[in-house]
């Protein structure tokens, strides 16, 4: 079986600076790999005609499929289509239907149609425009010197929309590769190394299964894949059986998805009292459409006065134990539950850092979860910078509710 | 003056997967830019002989300096030196001094010297080995077809050591380049195309200044750079003078940074009442260390009951105008300000989507900002998916407070 190879070209001078890396290629790679297509090269190139031409020329000569992101917008330094048209020796034609759509978009927003936006409606001859759901500029799918060229926007959500709604099907049809099946499993609150050590002892290779571990502060994801669907399923069960307590679901979900599903399933509601996370916990659960079925709201008590006056944490408790204490977390979780009349309450108070507070170290966080019947308070010493401390606080808060009240 | 260009090649199959990006290039880019060297391309390639050869050949043909990271170790899939030697038609010679050093390293650690580690002492003819402070494998500095080739390890601390202790001085001596200066400016609530059209009319090029525009839902950033510091400063003022109302600051900041700075400067406090953003506004301001100086907290009133019982929005207002209405936003902003006894209050209520609510369309959002003296309520019709609607809501909320109360 001949391998099908791809190169991803990320276009944009900002990606050649000292502060920004291309991450679009990760999403694209994930989907290409699922189709059995191997990414052989990734190139980053700036908004420079000659460099861009060189990058496409090089890619066309060394892989089967070239996918680029960026350079499809209306500004002067957007000329990906123009470069590719020159390289493939085709002309660009104005697509009237796309132009109409673009004009309509501006009209709806009450903005005059800028003349430079017209170029977004230019399509190379014999190319297929790829509909852009969330944005303006269409993508481009074309054949050139026997290779497949796919031009996508650099805006992640637009690029993702096109991959999911057009590119996958198109490539699948064209290359008809034996499909790999994969199963993703998510685990909470467990170090990557422990999972890794356990997985090393499972006989994946002999069974034609590959595995990957993706770890972040939000979860550890294990992805198994192979050509034999049943084998992949069998081994996924084997993996889960090693860590039944921390497994929280399949697919591309996070703890908040698992928690929300359990709440809705059990017909329960929750409210949050947040101090050091400042509203992040609420932000995460409301990322999910339909979260209003179980999430009633919360109090961000960033000042002691707010903890005392709005959340009714006894002033004496804060005086005696501090705002960052198990006792304060206890009252936060219970009082927010009463205030919102919800089934469960979560309270988070801690030192996000970088400096200490109340002479307590950055990373010290107390999280409480409560129902009418019981309250659980846990103390954590998180490592890392302010963002990492806050991120871990949100994950552990959801996990505490899941483990202690929803399983 | 001729530009000196570089390409960075990151070597390693793991960098072509769906979970890991090359970040070594950011460190290298920072130092190259300081020397006035422009990075024109970045390439990622796997541990595959033919691909690697292709990557180096391509790079040598299109830039002056090629810097690679990875593939210098002792294992079978480390063959960067071998590929480059083949390409530059030189042989590899065992460097006895390096071999002695390697053996010494292992001896000190009490480990027997593995035979495969011997290859780390192989150096291309006429190349200069680069000392590796924290690690074993030396780097390589060589000239090939009139170009400079620098091979560095993939381990960040080893790569960084070689850049700082060898590469910078070497390149500086060889290329003696003038240094570039750059200034970043941030603008809120303005379409990228409008900025782009205005910037096109400024005579940057004649004055040796380049500009880049980076647009997101949070802001539009304009970056000017050039060799003449005073000219760059002069032109940055020119740019700001075109959009004085929407300019909110220099550098890598967001609206919440500008708002927080203004609040602290004026010794004012703020509290948020959030519905559709679910806590995101609070999350953003508390991302910033020291935000407790001005941010007192907030109410996430995700249910009507929370709006009525906790935020004291009159039940009649919600019955008559709906939870998503200018009237509800008005009460949210004012009542949260009173509850927290803050100088300013912000209220956000809207339909995040994807579905409609109260027969109102997704994307409809009302944002209110209030002080004791006045309240401003604005209606927005944001486009895009749930995340985009929520993201835009937070940016516009900060901007409303900035424009109406803090300027």
mmCIF file of C-alpha atoms in Angstrom, chain B residues 14-370:
data_model
loop_
_atom_site.group_PDB
_atom_site.id
_atom_site.type_symbol
_atom_site.label_atom_id
_atom_site.label_comp_id
_atom_site.label_asym_id
_atom_site.label_seq_id
_atom_site.Cartn_x
_atom_site.Cartn_y
_atom_site.Cartn_z
ATOM 1 C CA UNK B 14 7.125 13.600 17.343
ATOM 2 C CA UNK B 15 6.887 17.189 16.052
ATOM 3 C CA UNK B 16 4.794 15.987 13.121
ATOM 4 C CA UNK B 17 2.115 14.437 15.329
ATOM 5 C CA UNK B 18 -1.143 15.953 16.513
ATOM 6 C CA UNK B 19 -0.022 17.053 19.938
ATOM 7 C CA UNK B 20 3.398 18.709 19.923
ATOM 8 C CA UNK B 21 4.639 21.890 18.319
ATOM 9 C CA UNK B 22 8.199 23.072 17.912
ATOM 10 C CA UNK B 23 8.879 25.892 20.370
ATOM 11 C CA UNK B 24 12.692 25.898 20.162
ATOM 12 C CA UNK B 25 12.368 28.131 17.123
ATOM 13 C CA UNK B 26 10.905 30.962 19.230
ATOM 14 C CA UNK B 27 14.054 31.227 21.316
ATOM 15 C CA UNK B 28 16.281 31.043 18.261
ATOM 16 C CA UNK B 29 14.163 33.628 16.415
ATOM 17 C CA UNK B 30 14.359 36.074 19.291
ATOM 18 C CA UNK B 31 18.136 35.992 19.197
ATOM 19 C CA UNK B 32 18.411 36.067 15.412
ATOM 20 C CA UNK B 33 16.073 39.075 15.219
ATOM 21 C CA UNK B 34 18.182 40.919 17.744
ATOM 22 C CA UNK B 35 21.147 40.416 15.442
ATOM 23 C CA UNK B 36 19.071 41.804 12.557
ATOM 24 C CA UNK B 37 18.717 38.396 10.928
ATOM 25 C CA UNK B 38 15.283 37.635 9.520
ATOM 26 C CA UNK B 39 13.748 34.191 9.810
ATOM 27 C CA UNK B 40 12.201 33.520 6.393
ATOM 28 C CA UNK B 41 11.145 29.900 6.818
ATOM 29 C CA UNK B 42 10.589 27.354 9.543
ATOM 30 C CA UNK B 43 10.382 23.698 8.650
ATOM 31 C CA UNK B 44 9.461 20.661 10.709
ATOM 32 C CA UNK B 45 10.636 17.304 9.430
ATOM 33 C CA UNK B 46 10.617 13.769 10.817
ATOM 34 C CA UNK B 47 13.450 11.334 11.467
ATOM 35 C CA UNK B 48 13.561 10.176 7.859
ATOM 36 C CA UNK B 49 16.776 10.316 5.810
ATOM 37 C CA UNK B 50 15.279 11.408 2.492
ATOM 38 C CA UNK B 51 12.955 13.977 4.040
ATOM 39 C CA UNK B 52 15.739 15.426 6.125
ATOM 40 C CA UNK B 53 18.033 15.679 3.144
ATOM 41 C CA UNK B 54 15.295 17.371 1.175
ATOM 42 C CA UNK B 55 14.684 19.830 4.011
ATOM 43 C CA UNK B 56 18.355 20.840 4.268
ATOM 44 C CA UNK B 57 18.798 21.019 0.497
ATOM 45 C CA UNK B 58 15.735 23.260 0.189
ATOM 46 C CA UNK B 59 16.915 25.491 3.014
ATOM 47 C CA UNK B 60 20.467 25.866 1.694
ATOM 48 C CA UNK B 61 19.018 26.991 -1.617
ATOM 49 C CA UNK B 62 16.768 29.679 -0.195
ATOM 50 C CA UNK B 63 18.418 31.295 2.852
ATOM 51 C CA UNK B 64 21.841 32.365 4.139
ATOM 52 C CA UNK B 65 21.802 30.610 7.492
ATOM 53 C CA UNK B 66 20.300 27.212 8.278
ATOM 54 C CA UNK B 67 19.818 26.319 11.928
ATOM 55 C CA UNK B 68 18.495 22.904 12.879
ATOM 56 C CA UNK B 69 17.460 21.436 16.209
ATOM 57 C CA UNK B 70 17.401 17.724 16.953
ATOM 58 C CA UNK B 71 18.833 14.511 15.632
ATOM 59 C CA UNK B 72 22.311 14.755 17.188
ATOM 60 C CA UNK B 73 21.858 12.045 19.805
ATOM 61 C CA UNK B 74 23.204 8.495 19.927
ATOM 62 C CA UNK B 75 20.146 6.573 18.724
ATOM 63 C CA UNK B 76 19.520 5.045 15.337
ATOM 64 C CA UNK B 77 17.108 7.728 14.210
ATOM 65 C CA UNK B 78 19.616 10.528 14.917
ATOM 66 C CA UNK B 79 21.417 11.255 11.665
ATOM 67 C CA UNK B 80 21.382 15.006 11.110
ATOM 68 C CA UNK B 81 25.178 15.209 10.856
ATOM 69 C CA UNK B 82 25.303 12.282 8.460
ATOM 70 C CA UNK B 83 22.703 13.843 6.156
ATOM 71 C CA UNK B 84 24.416 17.226 6.158
ATOM 72 C CA UNK B 85 27.824 15.641 5.503
ATOM 73 C CA UNK B 86 26.395 13.798 2.511
ATOM 74 C CA UNK B 87 24.755 16.967 1.221
ATOM 75 C CA UNK B 88 27.871 19.096 1.646
ATOM 76 C CA UNK B 89 30.075 16.317 0.287
ATOM 77 C CA UNK B 90 32.370 16.127 3.278
ATOM 78 C CA UNK B 91 33.283 13.138 5.383
ATOM 79 C CA UNK B 92 32.723 12.650 9.093
ATOM 80 C CA UNK B 93 35.771 12.271 11.291
ATOM 81 C CA UNK B 94 35.984 11.006 14.815
ATOM 82 C CA UNK B 95 37.081 13.852 17.098
ATOM 83 C CA UNK B 96 39.240 12.236 19.756
ATOM 84 C CA UNK B 97 38.970 15.142 22.160
ATOM 85 C CA UNK B 98 35.177 15.062 22.062
ATOM 86 C CA UNK B 99 35.202 11.288 22.457
ATOM 87 C CA UNK B 100 37.374 11.640 25.562
ATOM 88 C CA UNK B 101 34.949 14.218 26.975
ATOM 89 C CA UNK B 102 31.993 11.936 26.326
ATOM 90 C CA UNK B 103 33.692 8.989 28.001
ATOM 91 C CA UNK B 104 34.561 11.185 30.944
ATOM 92 C CA UNK B 105 30.906 12.262 31.294
ATOM 93 C CA UNK B 106 29.773 8.664 31.524
ATOM 94 C CA UNK B 107 32.588 7.734 33.892
ATOM 95 C CA UNK B 108 31.677 10.531 36.307
ATOM 96 C CA UNK B 109 28.137 9.185 36.391
ATOM 97 C CA UNK B 110 29.365 5.636 36.867
ATOM 98 C CA UNK B 111 27.778 4.408 33.653
ATOM 99 C CA UNK B 112 29.598 2.169 31.128
ATOM 100 C CA UNK B 113 30.171 4.014 27.846
ATOM 101 C CA UNK B 114 27.608 2.701 25.317
ATOM 102 C CA UNK B 115 29.098 1.927 21.918
ATOM 103 C CA UNK B 116 26.377 3.835 20.047
ATOM 104 C CA UNK B 117 27.325 7.048 21.902
ATOM 105 C CA UNK B 118 30.572 7.089 19.963
ATOM 106 C CA UNK B 119 28.766 8.599 16.983
ATOM 107 C CA UNK B 120 28.184 11.784 18.966
ATOM 108 C CA UNK B 121 31.939 12.453 18.530
ATOM 109 C CA UNK B 122 31.727 12.370 14.724
ATOM 110 C CA UNK B 123 32.338 15.833 13.229
ATOM 111 C CA UNK B 124 32.074 16.844 9.546
ATOM 112 C CA UNK B 125 35.405 17.866 8.011
ATOM 113 C CA UNK B 126 36.202 21.578 8.419
ATOM 114 C CA UNK B 127 33.288 21.983 10.830
ATOM 115 C CA UNK B 128 33.612 23.518 14.286
ATOM 116 C CA UNK B 129 32.108 21.542 17.169
ATOM 117 C CA UNK B 130 29.935 23.697 19.477
ATOM 118 C CA UNK B 131 30.501 22.896 23.166
ATOM 119 C CA UNK B 132 27.447 21.508 24.932
ATOM 120 C CA UNK B 133 27.396 22.823 28.492
ATOM 121 C CA UNK B 134 24.518 20.947 30.061
ATOM 122 C CA UNK B 135 24.466 17.897 27.768
ATOM 123 C CA UNK B 136 26.519 15.388 25.827
ATOM 124 C CA UNK B 137 26.191 15.808 22.053
ATOM 125 C CA UNK B 138 28.153 18.769 20.647
ATOM 126 C CA UNK B 139 26.589 21.115 18.121
ATOM 127 C CA UNK B 140 28.089 21.725 14.690
ATOM 128 C CA UNK B 141 28.972 24.975 12.901
ATOM 129 C CA UNK B 142 29.979 24.673 9.272
ATOM 130 C CA UNK B 143 30.108 26.431 5.924
ATOM 131 C CA UNK B 144 28.548 24.636 2.981
ATOM 132 C CA UNK B 145 28.069 26.006 -0.558
ATOM 133 C CA UNK B 146 28.671 29.505 0.785
ATOM 134 C CA UNK B 147 25.943 29.149 3.421
ATOM 135 C CA UNK B 148 26.209 28.833 7.194
ATOM 136 C CA UNK B 149 24.840 25.641 8.707
ATOM 137 C CA UNK B 150 24.358 25.287 12.449
ATOM 138 C CA UNK B 151 23.232 21.980 13.940
ATOM 139 C CA UNK B 152 21.907 22.169 17.498
ATOM 140 C CA UNK B 153 20.411 19.548 19.834
ATOM 141 C CA UNK B 154 16.643 19.388 20.323
ATOM 142 C CA UNK B 155 16.827 19.508 24.123
ATOM 143 C CA UNK B 156 15.866 23.123 24.916
ATOM 144 C CA UNK B 157 18.470 23.843 27.602
ATOM 145 C CA UNK B 158 21.295 22.448 25.464
ATOM 146 C CA UNK B 159 20.117 24.352 22.394
ATOM 147 C CA UNK B 160 19.771 27.560 24.438
ATOM 148 C CA UNK B 161 23.231 27.149 25.934
ATOM 149 C CA UNK B 162 24.794 26.862 22.495
ATOM 150 C CA UNK B 163 22.874 29.859 21.115
ATOM 151 C CA UNK B 164 23.886 32.061 24.043
ATOM 152 C CA UNK B 165 27.458 30.881 24.420
ATOM 153 C CA UNK B 166 28.563 30.308 20.854
ATOM 154 C CA UNK B 167 26.110 30.986 18.036
ATOM 155 C CA UNK B 168 25.281 34.655 18.743
ATOM 156 C CA UNK B 169 28.925 35.737 18.854
ATOM 157 C CA UNK B 170 29.827 33.716 15.791
ATOM 158 C CA UNK B 171 26.969 35.119 13.683
ATOM 159 C CA UNK B 172 27.515 38.641 14.947
ATOM 160 C CA UNK B 173 31.160 38.494 13.919
ATOM 161 C CA UNK B 174 30.376 37.022 10.562
ATOM 162 C CA UNK B 175 27.409 39.183 9.505
ATOM 163 C CA UNK B 176 27.842 42.442 11.504
ATOM 164 C CA UNK B 177 24.235 43.568 11.105
ATOM 165 C CA UNK B 178 22.412 46.681 12.329
ATOM 166 C CA UNK B 179 19.654 45.983 14.868
ATOM 167 C CA UNK B 180 15.911 46.363 14.303
ATOM 168 C CA UNK B 181 13.460 48.125 16.616
ATOM 169 C CA UNK B 182 9.751 47.393 16.812
ATOM 170 C CA UNK B 183 6.665 48.889 18.473
ATOM 171 C CA UNK B 184 3.293 47.130 18.956
ATOM 172 C CA UNK B 185 0.064 49.111 19.264
ATOM 173 C CA UNK B 186 -3.362 47.768 20.236
ATOM 174 C CA UNK B 187 -6.765 48.872 18.966
ATOM 175 C CA UNK B 188 -10.239 47.799 20.085
ATOM 176 C CA UNK B 189 -13.555 47.382 18.312
ATOM 177 C CA UNK B 190 -12.395 48.214 14.810
ATOM 178 C CA UNK B 191 -12.380 45.999 11.708
ATOM 179 C CA UNK B 192 -8.932 44.970 10.468
ATOM 180 C CA UNK B 193 -9.768 46.154 6.951
ATOM 181 C CA UNK B 194 -10.323 49.752 8.081
ATOM 182 C CA UNK B 195 -6.930 49.857 9.789
ATOM 183 C CA UNK B 196 -5.337 48.217 6.793
ATOM 184 C CA UNK B 197 -6.815 50.748 4.375
ATOM 185 C CA UNK B 198 -5.575 53.649 6.450
ATOM 186 C CA UNK B 199 -2.091 52.218 6.920
ATOM 187 C CA UNK B 200 -1.735 51.737 3.182
ATOM 188 C CA UNK B 201 -1.795 55.500 2.795
ATOM 189 C CA UNK B 202 1.126 56.058 5.144
ATOM 190 C CA UNK B 203 4.576 56.237 3.553
ATOM 191 C CA UNK B 204 6.140 53.457 5.621
ATOM 192 C CA UNK B 205 8.179 51.886 2.876
ATOM 193 C CA UNK B 206 9.975 55.074 1.846
ATOM 194 C CA UNK B 207 10.988 55.444 5.466
ATOM 195 C CA UNK B 208 12.321 51.936 5.872
ATOM 196 C CA UNK B 209 9.506 50.793 8.131
ATOM 197 C CA UNK B 210 7.568 47.566 7.793
ATOM 198 C CA UNK B 211 4.202 46.959 9.404
ATOM 199 C CA UNK B 212 2.110 43.935 10.286
ATOM 200 C CA UNK B 213 -1.520 43.713 11.421
ATOM 201 C CA UNK B 214 -2.664 40.918 13.732
ATOM 202 C CA UNK B 215 -6.432 40.780 14.184
ATOM 203 C CA UNK B 216 -8.509 38.704 16.595
ATOM 204 C CA UNK B 217 -11.895 39.062 18.269
ATOM 205 C CA UNK B 218 -10.110 40.642 21.218
ATOM 206 C CA UNK B 219 -8.160 43.374 19.446
ATOM 207 C CA UNK B 220 -6.289 44.500 16.367
ATOM 208 C CA UNK B 221 -2.547 44.800 16.878
ATOM 209 C CA UNK B 222 -0.311 46.846 14.591
ATOM 210 C CA UNK B 223 3.438 46.177 14.733
ATOM 211 C CA UNK B 224 5.887 48.630 13.169
ATOM 212 C CA UNK B 225 9.555 47.840 12.829
ATOM 213 C CA UNK B 226 12.653 49.364 11.297
ATOM 214 C CA UNK B 227 16.310 50.081 11.865
ATOM 215 C CA UNK B 228 15.822 53.727 12.829
ATOM 216 C CA UNK B 229 14.363 53.789 16.338
ATOM 217 C CA UNK B 230 13.249 57.403 16.141
ATOM 218 C CA UNK B 231 11.516 56.893 12.834
ATOM 219 C CA UNK B 232 9.662 53.871 14.219
ATOM 220 C CA UNK B 233 8.537 55.953 17.200
ATOM 221 C CA UNK B 234 7.516 58.843 14.980
ATOM 222 C CA UNK B 235 5.434 56.594 12.744
ATOM 223 C CA UNK B 236 3.822 54.786 15.659
ATOM 224 C CA UNK B 237 2.494 58.165 16.794
ATOM 225 C CA UNK B 238 1.244 58.796 13.291
ATOM 226 C CA UNK B 239 -0.656 55.489 13.344
ATOM 227 C CA UNK B 240 -2.221 56.185 16.718
ATOM 228 C CA UNK B 241 -3.273 59.663 15.615
ATOM 229 C CA UNK B 242 -5.425 58.021 12.920
ATOM 230 C CA UNK B 243 -7.397 56.022 15.485
ATOM 231 C CA UNK B 244 -7.079 57.850 18.784
ATOM 232 C CA UNK B 245 -10.411 56.611 20.184
ATOM 233 C CA UNK B 246 -9.788 52.921 19.747
ATOM 234 C CA UNK B 247 -6.079 52.868 20.659
ATOM 235 C CA UNK B 248 -5.718 51.321 24.084
ATOM 236 C CA UNK B 249 -2.030 50.683 24.652
ATOM 237 C CA UNK B 250 1.384 49.444 23.596
ATOM 238 C CA UNK B 251 2.881 45.987 23.783
ATOM 239 C CA UNK B 252 1.352 42.575 24.290
ATOM 240 C CA UNK B 253 -1.681 43.660 26.301
ATOM 241 C CA UNK B 254 -5.431 43.160 26.014
ATOM 242 C CA UNK B 255 -8.354 45.440 26.848
ATOM 243 C CA UNK B 256 -8.599 44.070 30.377
ATOM 244 C CA UNK B 257 -5.016 45.169 31.047
ATOM 245 C CA UNK B 258 -5.757 48.685 29.825
ATOM 246 C CA UNK B 259 -8.999 48.852 31.844
ATOM 247 C CA UNK B 260 -7.348 47.543 35.000
ATOM 248 C CA UNK B 261 -4.481 50.031 34.681
ATOM 249 C CA UNK B 262 -6.912 52.916 34.252
ATOM 250 C CA UNK B 263 -9.013 51.786 37.223
ATOM 251 C CA UNK B 264 -5.955 51.534 39.468
ATOM 252 C CA UNK B 265 -4.600 54.852 38.206
ATOM 253 C CA UNK B 266 -7.908 56.569 39.000
ATOM 254 C CA UNK B 267 -8.317 54.615 42.223
ATOM 255 C CA UNK B 268 -11.680 53.187 41.148
ATOM 256 C CA UNK B 269 -13.302 49.783 41.608
ATOM 257 C CA UNK B 270 -15.577 47.642 39.454
ATOM 258 C CA UNK B 271 -17.963 44.687 39.760
ATOM 259 C CA UNK B 272 -19.514 42.531 37.030
ATOM 260 C CA UNK B 273 -22.976 41.038 36.548
ATOM 261 C CA UNK B 274 -22.695 38.380 33.880
ATOM 262 C CA UNK B 275 -25.328 36.286 32.251
ATOM 263 C CA UNK B 276 -24.361 34.932 28.806
ATOM 264 C CA UNK B 277 -20.610 35.291 29.437
ATOM 265 C CA UNK B 278 -21.005 33.092 32.537
ATOM 266 C CA UNK B 279 -17.961 34.443 34.402
ATOM 267 C CA UNK B 280 -15.605 34.986 31.478
ATOM 268 C CA UNK B 281 -15.336 38.725 32.112
ATOM 269 C CA UNK B 282 -14.233 38.038 35.677
ATOM 270 C CA UNK B 283 -11.872 35.319 34.503
ATOM 271 C CA UNK B 284 -10.161 37.758 32.115
ATOM 272 C CA UNK B 285 -9.574 40.550 34.601
ATOM 273 C CA UNK B 286 -8.377 38.099 37.254
ATOM 274 C CA UNK B 287 -5.891 36.616 34.770
ATOM 275 C CA UNK B 288 -3.892 39.696 35.699
ATOM 276 C CA UNK B 289 -1.887 39.629 38.947
ATOM 277 C CA UNK B 290 -2.922 42.509 41.188
ATOM 278 C CA UNK B 291 -6.442 42.740 39.753
ATOM 279 C CA UNK B 292 -7.809 42.660 43.304
ATOM 280 C CA UNK B 293 -6.756 46.318 43.584
ATOM 281 C CA UNK B 294 -9.741 47.284 41.427
ATOM 282 C CA UNK B 295 -11.919 44.236 40.833
ATOM 283 C CA UNK B 296 -14.208 43.446 43.767
ATOM 284 C CA UNK B 297 -16.128 40.541 42.289
ATOM 285 C CA UNK B 298 -19.298 39.712 40.475
ATOM 286 C CA UNK B 299 -22.534 37.832 40.130
ATOM 287 C CA UNK B 300 -23.031 35.208 37.470
ATOM 288 C CA UNK B 301 -26.808 35.312 37.069
ATOM 289 C CA UNK B 302 -27.299 32.495 34.645
ATOM 290 C CA UNK B 303 -30.926 31.855 35.660
ATOM 291 C CA UNK B 304 -33.805 34.322 35.850
ATOM 292 C CA UNK B 305 -34.198 33.480 39.532
ATOM 293 C CA UNK B 306 -30.599 34.582 40.151
ATOM 294 C CA UNK B 307 -31.241 37.826 38.306
ATOM 295 C CA UNK B 308 -34.330 38.475 40.416
ATOM 296 C CA UNK B 309 -33.314 37.115 43.820
ATOM 297 C CA UNK B 310 -29.624 37.924 43.949
ATOM 298 C CA UNK B 311 -29.212 40.846 41.545
ATOM 299 C CA UNK B 312 -32.602 42.352 42.415
ATOM 300 C CA UNK B 313 -33.605 42.856 38.803
ATOM 301 C CA UNK B 314 -37.360 43.625 39.093
ATOM 302 C CA UNK B 315 -39.385 40.555 38.144
ATOM 303 C CA UNK B 316 -41.688 42.816 36.137
ATOM 304 C CA UNK B 317 -38.780 44.037 34.018
ATOM 305 C CA UNK B 318 -37.913 40.498 33.015
ATOM 306 C CA UNK B 319 -41.593 39.646 32.416
ATOM 307 C CA UNK B 320 -42.164 42.705 30.273
ATOM 308 C CA UNK B 321 -38.855 43.065 28.368
ATOM 309 C CA UNK B 322 -37.223 39.671 28.833
ATOM 310 C CA UNK B 323 -33.974 38.618 30.487
ATOM 311 C CA UNK B 324 -32.187 39.630 27.307
ATOM 312 C CA UNK B 325 -33.083 43.307 27.148
ATOM 313 C CA UNK B 326 -31.600 46.746 27.596
ATOM 314 C CA UNK B 327 -33.692 47.145 30.730
ATOM 315 C CA UNK B 328 -32.341 43.986 32.357
ATOM 316 C CA UNK B 329 -28.769 44.956 31.448
ATOM 317 C CA UNK B 330 -29.400 48.369 33.017
ATOM 318 C CA UNK B 331 -30.473 46.844 36.323
ATOM 319 C CA UNK B 332 -27.693 44.267 36.273
ATOM 320 C CA UNK B 333 -24.971 46.913 35.909
ATOM 321 C CA UNK B 334 -26.469 49.226 38.507
ATOM 322 C CA UNK B 335 -27.438 46.599 41.050
ATOM 323 C CA UNK B 336 -24.119 44.757 40.989
ATOM 324 C CA UNK B 337 -22.410 48.109 41.528
ATOM 325 C CA UNK B 338 -24.597 48.748 44.574
ATOM 326 C CA UNK B 339 -24.240 45.192 45.907
ATOM 327 C CA UNK B 340 -20.442 45.326 45.765
ATOM 328 C CA UNK B 341 -20.304 49.022 46.626
ATOM 329 C CA UNK B 342 -18.002 49.594 43.666
ATOM 330 C CA UNK B 343 -17.498 52.731 41.559
ATOM 331 C CA UNK B 344 -18.516 51.033 38.324
ATOM 332 C CA UNK B 345 -20.741 48.138 37.367
ATOM 333 C CA UNK B 346 -20.974 46.158 34.152
ATOM 334 C CA UNK B 347 -23.978 44.077 33.123
ATOM 335 C CA UNK B 348 -24.032 41.629 30.221
ATOM 336 C CA UNK B 349 -27.089 39.729 29.067
ATOM 337 C CA UNK B 350 -27.515 38.093 25.704
ATOM 338 C CA UNK B 351 -28.154 35.018 23.616
ATOM 339 C CA UNK B 352 -24.858 33.154 23.265
ATOM 340 C CA UNK B 353 -26.384 30.539 20.994
ATOM 341 C CA UNK B 354 -26.386 28.307 19.131
ATOM 342 C CA UNK B 355 -30.179 28.365 19.671
ATOM 343 C CA UNK B 356 -32.335 31.419 20.106
ATOM 344 C CA UNK B 357 -33.820 32.360 23.452
ATOM 345 C CA UNK B 358 -36.983 34.308 24.311
ATOM 346 C CA UNK B 359 -37.479 34.295 20.522
ATOM 347 C CA UNK B 360 -34.402 36.498 20.272
ATOM 348 C CA UNK B 361 -31.597 35.526 17.893
ATOM 349 C CA UNK B 362 -28.218 34.118 18.907
ATOM 350 C CA UNK B 363 -25.679 36.939 18.949
ATOM 351 C CA UNK B 364 -28.020 39.556 20.406
ATOM 352 C CA UNK B 365 -26.268 40.956 23.463
ATOM 353 C CA UNK B 366 -26.970 43.970 25.683
ATOM 354 C CA UNK B 367 -24.081 45.442 27.636
ATOM 355 C CA UNK B 368 -24.469 48.138 30.275
ATOM 356 C CA UNK B 369 -21.833 50.071 32.186
ATOM 357 C CA UNK B 370 -22.765 52.292 35.079
#
